[in-house]
Amino acid sequence: MTDVTAVLDTGRAHSARRYDYWLGGKDNFQADRDSGDAIASAIPWIRDAARENRWFLQRTVRFLARDAGIRQFLDIGTGLPTADNTHQVAQGIAPESGILYVDNDPIVLTHARALLTSTAEGRTGYIDADLRDPSTILDAAELRKILDLGQPVALLLLAVLHFLPNDEHALDVVQGLLDALPTGSYLVLSHAASDLLTPADQEKVAVMSAPGSPHGPFRMRPRDQIERFAATLELIDPGLVPVQRWRPDPNAELRPDNEVGMYGFVARKAN
Ligand SMILES: C[S@@+](CC[C@H](N)C(=O)[O-])C[C@H]1O[C@@H](n2cnc3c(N)ncnc32)[C@H](O)[C@@H]1O
């Protein structure tokens, strides 16, 4: 196993720990809090956006486990454990579900134990690997222990693809993963959306996410670019929408699109 202390750079902000800070977690360092506060002072709704994204994850996993009969989940860019992680939602509905988590941040690895609390009937696993090199995920022995690639799998890529700045590379990575999954599999994706933001917020995010910035690099994409990730798939109703509008709870008060700034969708591999 990786020597985490050797690779844990606490002097620089990391996306997993900053996100944890916005969600009210405790697994972050001063550099993450400084970066999180700097972004939140420019974009005051960022914490609500993080929470909305998390609720989108929970609603979509619930849909997949309860309505689509999915029993296998590959959650890449897992983030730090919080309430209602993928395995708790899925196994709460179908205890026999298998969940494989993947992240490349050593801090997530140190907390993987909290993600590996499976039901007796199901299984959970964790791989310390990089989405930019999908073969390290697909060829991992742990993947075969947790997932049967002869059966449908839900691939979860939530709030992670905006850390892959090159458009064509990001599309290739997603397609490569989908190619390894059988017909009947699903893709759940959420992504920071440039066209949902006001021009003033777009400008602020562009400055903060430029290469060399202490917060970046980070690539927001417009709707048509995000739609390309589903080009070979069938979108599930209501299609690609701001995350808070994806089958919201009936009594939910919907935040304005320009104060969440993320699109999401669920799509099915039909052939
Ligand atoms: C904003 S968090 C999202 C967490 C969770 N998916 C969610 O939506 O609540 C982004 C996560 O992606 C991980 N990540 C970023 N780039 C990655 C990469 N190239 N490979 C694997 N994980 C990555 C970060 O470490 C972090 O845990």
Coordinates of C-alpha atoms and ligand atoms in Angstrom, one line a residue:
M1 CA 0.0 0.0 0.0
T2 CA 1.2 3.6 -0.8
D3 CA 3.1 5.4 2.0
V4 CA 0.6 8.1 2.5
T5 CA 2.7 10.3 4.7
A6 CA 5.3 10.5 1.8
V7 CA 2.8 11.8 -0.7
L8 CA 0.4 13.9 1.4
D9 CA 1.2 17.5 0.6
T10 CA -0.7 19.5 3.2
G11 CA 0.8 22.8 2.1
R12 CA -1.2 22.9 -1.2
A13 CA -5.0 22.9 -1.5
H14 CA -6.5 19.6 -2.8
S15 CA -9.9 19.4 -4.4
A16 CA -11.1 16.5 -2.1
R17 CA -10.2 18.3 1.1
R18 CA -11.5 21.7 -0.1
Y19 CA -14.8 20.0 -1.0
D20 CA -14.8 18.3 2.4
Y21 CA -14.4 21.8 4.0
W22 CA -17.3 23.3 2.0
L23 CA -19.5 20.3 3.1
G24 CA -18.6 21.0 6.7
G25 CA -16.2 18.1 7.1
K26 CA -13.1 17.9 9.3
D27 CA -10.6 16.2 7.0
N28 CA -8.9 19.3 5.6
F29 CA -5.8 21.5 6.3
Q30 CA -5.1 25.2 6.4
A31 CA -4.2 25.4 2.7
D32 CA -7.6 23.8 1.8
R33 CA -9.5 26.1 4.1
D34 CA -7.7 29.2 2.7
S35 CA -8.4 28.1 -0.9
G36 CA -12.0 27.2 0.1
D37 CA -12.6 30.6 1.8
A38 CA -11.0 32.6 -1.1
I39 CA -13.3 30.9 -3.6
A40 CA -16.3 31.3 -1.3
S41 CA -15.7 35.0 -0.9
A42 CA -15.8 35.4 -4.7
I43 CA -18.6 32.8 -5.3
P44 CA -20.7 32.9 -2.1
W45 CA -23.1 30.1 -3.2
I46 CA -20.3 27.5 -3.7
R47 CA -21.1 25.6 -0.5
D48 CA -24.7 25.2 -1.5
A49 CA -23.5 24.0 -4.9
A50 CA -21.4 21.3 -3.2
R51 CA -24.4 20.1 -1.2
E52 CA -26.7 20.1 -4.2
N53 CA -24.1 17.9 -6.0
R54 CA -24.0 15.5 -3.1
W55 CA -27.9 15.3 -3.0
F56 CA -27.8 14.6 -6.8
L57 CA -25.5 11.7 -6.1
Q58 CA -27.8 10.3 -3.5
R59 CA -31.0 10.7 -5.7
T60 CA -29.3 9.1 -8.7
V61 CA -27.9 6.1 -6.7
R62 CA -31.3 5.6 -5.2
F63 CA -32.9 5.6 -8.6
L64 CA -30.3 3.1 -10.0
A65 CA -30.7 0.7 -7.0
R66 CA -34.4 0.9 -6.6
D67 CA -35.8 1.6 -10.1
A68 CA -33.1 0.4 -12.5
G69 CA -32.1 -2.8 -10.6
I70 CA -28.4 -1.9 -10.6
R71 CA -26.3 -3.8 -8.1
Q72 CA -22.8 -2.7 -9.1
F73 CA -21.3 0.8 -8.8
L74 CA -17.9 2.1 -9.9
D75 CA -17.6 5.5 -8.2
I76 CA -14.5 7.4 -9.5
G77 CA -13.5 10.6 -7.8
T78 CA -15.1 9.4 -4.6
G79 CA -14.2 12.3 -2.3
L80 CA -13.8 12.0 1.4
P81 CA -16.4 10.0 3.2
T82 CA -19.4 12.0 4.3
A83 CA -23.0 11.1 5.2
D84 CA -24.8 8.8 2.8
N85 CA -21.9 7.7 0.6
T86 CA -22.7 5.6 -2.5
H87 CA -22.5 2.2 -0.7
Q88 CA -24.8 3.3 2.1
V89 CA -27.4 4.5 -0.3
A90 CA -27.2 1.5 -2.6
Q91 CA -26.9 -1.2 0.1
G92 CA -29.7 0.5 2.0
I93 CA -31.9 -0.5 -0.9
A94 CA -30.1 -3.7 -2.1
P95 CA -27.7 -5.0 0.6
E96 CA -26.1 -7.3 -1.9
S97 CA -24.7 -4.4 -4.0
G98 CA -21.0 -4.2 -4.8
I99 CA -19.3 -0.8 -4.8
L100 CA -15.8 0.0 -6.0
Y101 CA -14.4 3.4 -5.0
V102 CA -11.5 5.1 -6.9
D103 CA -9.7 8.3 -6.0
N104 CA -6.2 9.6 -6.6
D105 CA -5.9 11.8 -3.5
P106 CA -3.8 10.2 -0.7
I107 CA -6.1 11.8 1.9
V108 CA -9.0 9.8 0.6
L109 CA -6.9 6.7 0.8
T110 CA -6.3 7.3 4.5
H111 CA -10.0 7.5 5.0
A112 CA -10.9 4.5 2.8
R113 CA -11.7 2.4 5.9
A114 CA -14.9 4.5 6.4
L115 CA -15.9 3.6 2.8
L116 CA -15.3 -0.1 3.3
T117 CA -18.0 -0.8 5.8
S118 CA -20.1 -3.1 3.6
T119 CA -23.2 -5.1 4.5
A120 CA -22.5 -8.8 5.0
E121 CA -24.3 -9.6 1.7
G122 CA -22.5 -7.0 -0.4
R123 CA -18.9 -5.8 -0.9
T124 CA -17.0 -2.6 -1.1
G125 CA -13.5 -1.9 -2.4
Y126 CA -11.1 1.0 -2.9
I127 CA -8.5 1.7 -5.5
D128 CA -5.9 4.5 -5.2
A129 CA -5.8 5.3 -9.0
D130 CA -6.0 8.1 -11.5
L131 CA -8.9 8.7 -13.8
R132 CA -6.5 10.1 -16.3
D133 CA -5.2 6.6 -16.8
P134 CA -8.3 4.4 -16.9
S135 CA -6.2 1.2 -17.5
T136 CA -4.9 1.5 -13.9
I137 CA -8.6 1.1 -12.8
L138 CA -9.8 -1.4 -15.4
D139 CA -6.7 -3.7 -14.9
A140 CA -6.8 -3.6 -11.1
A141 CA -7.2 -6.9 -9.3
E142 CA -9.5 -5.3 -6.8
L143 CA -11.9 -4.4 -9.6
R144 CA -12.4 -8.1 -10.5
K145 CA -13.0 -8.9 -6.8
I146 CA -15.8 -6.4 -6.5
L147 CA -17.3 -6.1 -9.9
D148 CA -18.5 -8.6 -12.5
L149 CA -18.1 -6.9 -15.8
G150 CA -20.4 -9.4 -17.4
Q151 CA -23.3 -7.7 -15.5
P152 CA -24.4 -4.0 -15.7
V153 CA -22.4 -1.5 -13.7
A154 CA -23.2 2.1 -12.9
L155 CA -20.2 4.3 -13.6
L156 CA -20.3 7.4 -11.4
L157 CA -18.3 10.4 -12.4
L158 CA -19.5 13.2 -10.2
A159 CA -17.8 16.6 -10.0
V160 CA -14.5 15.0 -11.2
L161 CA -14.3 15.5 -15.0
H162 CA -13.8 19.3 -14.6
F163 CA -10.3 18.3 -13.2
L164 CA -9.5 16.9 -16.7
P165 CA -8.9 20.1 -18.7
N166 CA -8.4 18.6 -22.1
D167 CA -11.8 18.1 -23.8
E168 CA -10.8 15.3 -26.1
H169 CA -8.8 13.4 -23.4
A170 CA -11.8 13.7 -21.0
L171 CA -14.1 12.2 -23.7
D172 CA -11.6 9.4 -24.5
V173 CA -11.3 8.5 -20.8
V174 CA -15.1 8.3 -20.4
Q175 CA -15.6 6.3 -23.6
G176 CA -12.8 3.9 -22.6
L177 CA -14.5 3.2 -19.3
L178 CA -17.9 2.8 -21.0
D179 CA -16.4 0.4 -23.6
A180 CA -15.4 -1.9 -20.7
L181 CA -18.9 -2.1 -19.4
P182 CA -21.7 -4.3 -20.8
T183 CA -25.0 -3.2 -22.3
G184 CA -27.5 -2.1 -19.7
S185 CA -24.8 -0.2 -17.7
Y186 CA -25.3 3.4 -16.7
L187 CA -23.3 6.6 -16.6
V188 CA -24.0 9.2 -13.9
L189 CA -22.2 12.4 -14.5
S190 CA -22.1 15.9 -12.9
H191 CA -19.9 18.8 -14.1
A192 CA -19.3 22.5 -13.5
A193 CA -21.3 24.4 -16.1
S194 CA -19.9 27.6 -17.5
D195 CA -23.1 28.6 -19.3
L196 CA -25.2 28.5 -16.1
L197 CA -23.1 31.2 -14.4
T198 CA -23.6 34.9 -14.7
P199 CA -20.9 36.6 -16.9
A200 CA -19.4 38.1 -13.7
D201 CA -19.1 34.7 -12.0
Q202 CA -17.8 33.1 -15.2
E203 CA -15.0 35.7 -15.1
K204 CA -14.2 35.1 -11.5
V205 CA -14.0 31.3 -11.9
A206 CA -11.9 31.7 -15.1
V207 CA -9.3 33.7 -13.1
M208 CA -9.3 31.3 -10.1
S209 CA -9.1 28.2 -12.2
A210 CA -6.4 29.3 -14.6
P211 CA -3.2 27.1 -14.7
G212 CA -0.8 28.4 -12.0
S213 CA -3.6 29.5 -9.7
P214 CA -3.4 28.0 -6.2
H215 CA -7.0 26.8 -6.7
G216 CA -6.7 25.3 -10.2
P217 CA -6.5 24.0 -12.8
F218 CA -10.2 23.5 -13.3
R219 CA -12.2 23.5 -16.5
M220 CA -15.9 24.4 -16.5
R221 CA -17.7 23.3 -19.7
P222 CA -20.8 24.5 -21.4
R223 CA -23.9 22.3 -21.9
D224 CA -23.1 21.1 -25.4
Q225 CA -19.6 19.9 -24.3
I226 CA -21.1 18.1 -21.3
E227 CA -23.7 16.5 -23.5
R228 CA -20.9 14.9 -25.6
F229 CA -20.1 12.6 -22.7
A230 CA -23.5 10.9 -23.3
A231 CA -23.2 10.8 -27.1
T232 CA -23.3 7.0 -27.3
L233 CA -25.9 6.6 -24.6
E234 CA -29.6 7.0 -24.0
L235 CA -30.4 9.8 -21.6
I236 CA -32.8 8.9 -18.8
D237 CA -35.7 11.4 -18.1
P238 CA -35.3 14.3 -17.4
G239 CA -32.1 14.3 -19.4
L240 CA -29.2 16.7 -18.9
V241 CA -30.4 19.3 -16.4
P242 CA -29.0 21.5 -13.6
V243 CA -28.3 19.0 -10.8
Q244 CA -30.9 20.3 -8.4
R245 CA -33.6 19.7 -11.1
W246 CA -32.8 16.0 -11.6
R247 CA -35.9 14.3 -10.1
P248 CA -35.9 16.6 -7.0
D249 CA -37.7 15.6 -3.9
P250 CA -41.3 16.9 -4.2
N251 CA -41.0 19.5 -1.4
A252 CA -37.6 20.7 -2.3
E253 CA -37.1 24.4 -2.9
L254 CA -35.1 24.6 -6.1
R255 CA -32.1 26.9 -6.0
P256 CA -31.5 29.2 -9.0
D257 CA -29.4 27.6 -11.7
N258 CA -26.8 30.3 -11.5
E259 CA -26.3 29.5 -7.8
V260 CA -25.6 25.9 -8.3
G261 CA -23.7 26.0 -11.6
M262 CA -23.6 22.3 -12.3
Y263 CA -25.2 20.0 -14.9
G264 CA -25.9 16.4 -14.3
F265 CA -27.5 13.4 -16.1
V266 CA -28.1 9.7 -15.9
A267 CA -27.7 7.8 -19.2
R268 CA -27.9 4.1 -20.2
K269 CA -25.7 2.1 -22.5
A270 CA -28.3 0.6 -24.8
N271 CA -26.0 -1.4 -27.1
Ligands
LIG1 C1 -15.3 17.6 -5.9 S1 -14.8 16.0 -5.3 C2 -16.3 15.1 -5.7 C3 -16.6 14.0 -4.8 C4 -17.8 13.1 -5.1 N1 -17.6 12.5 -6.5 C5 -19.0 14.0 -5.1 O1 -19.5 14.3 -6.2 O2 -19.5 14.3 -4.1 C6 -13.7 15.5 -6.6 C7 -12.9 14.3 -6.2 O3 -12.3 13.8 -7.4 C8 -11.0 13.4 -7.1 N2 -10.1 13.5 -8.3 C9 -9.7 14.6 -8.9 N3 -8.9 14.3 -10.0 C10 -8.9 12.9 -10.0 C11 -8.2 12.0 -10.8 N4 -7.5 12.4 -11.9 N5 -8.3 10.7 -10.6 C12 -9.1 10.2 -9.5 N6 -9.7 11.1 -8.7 C13 -9.6 12.4 -8.9 C14 -10.5 14.3 -6.0 O4 -9.5 13.8 -5.2 C15 -11.8 14.4 -5.2 O5 -11.9 13.4 -4.2

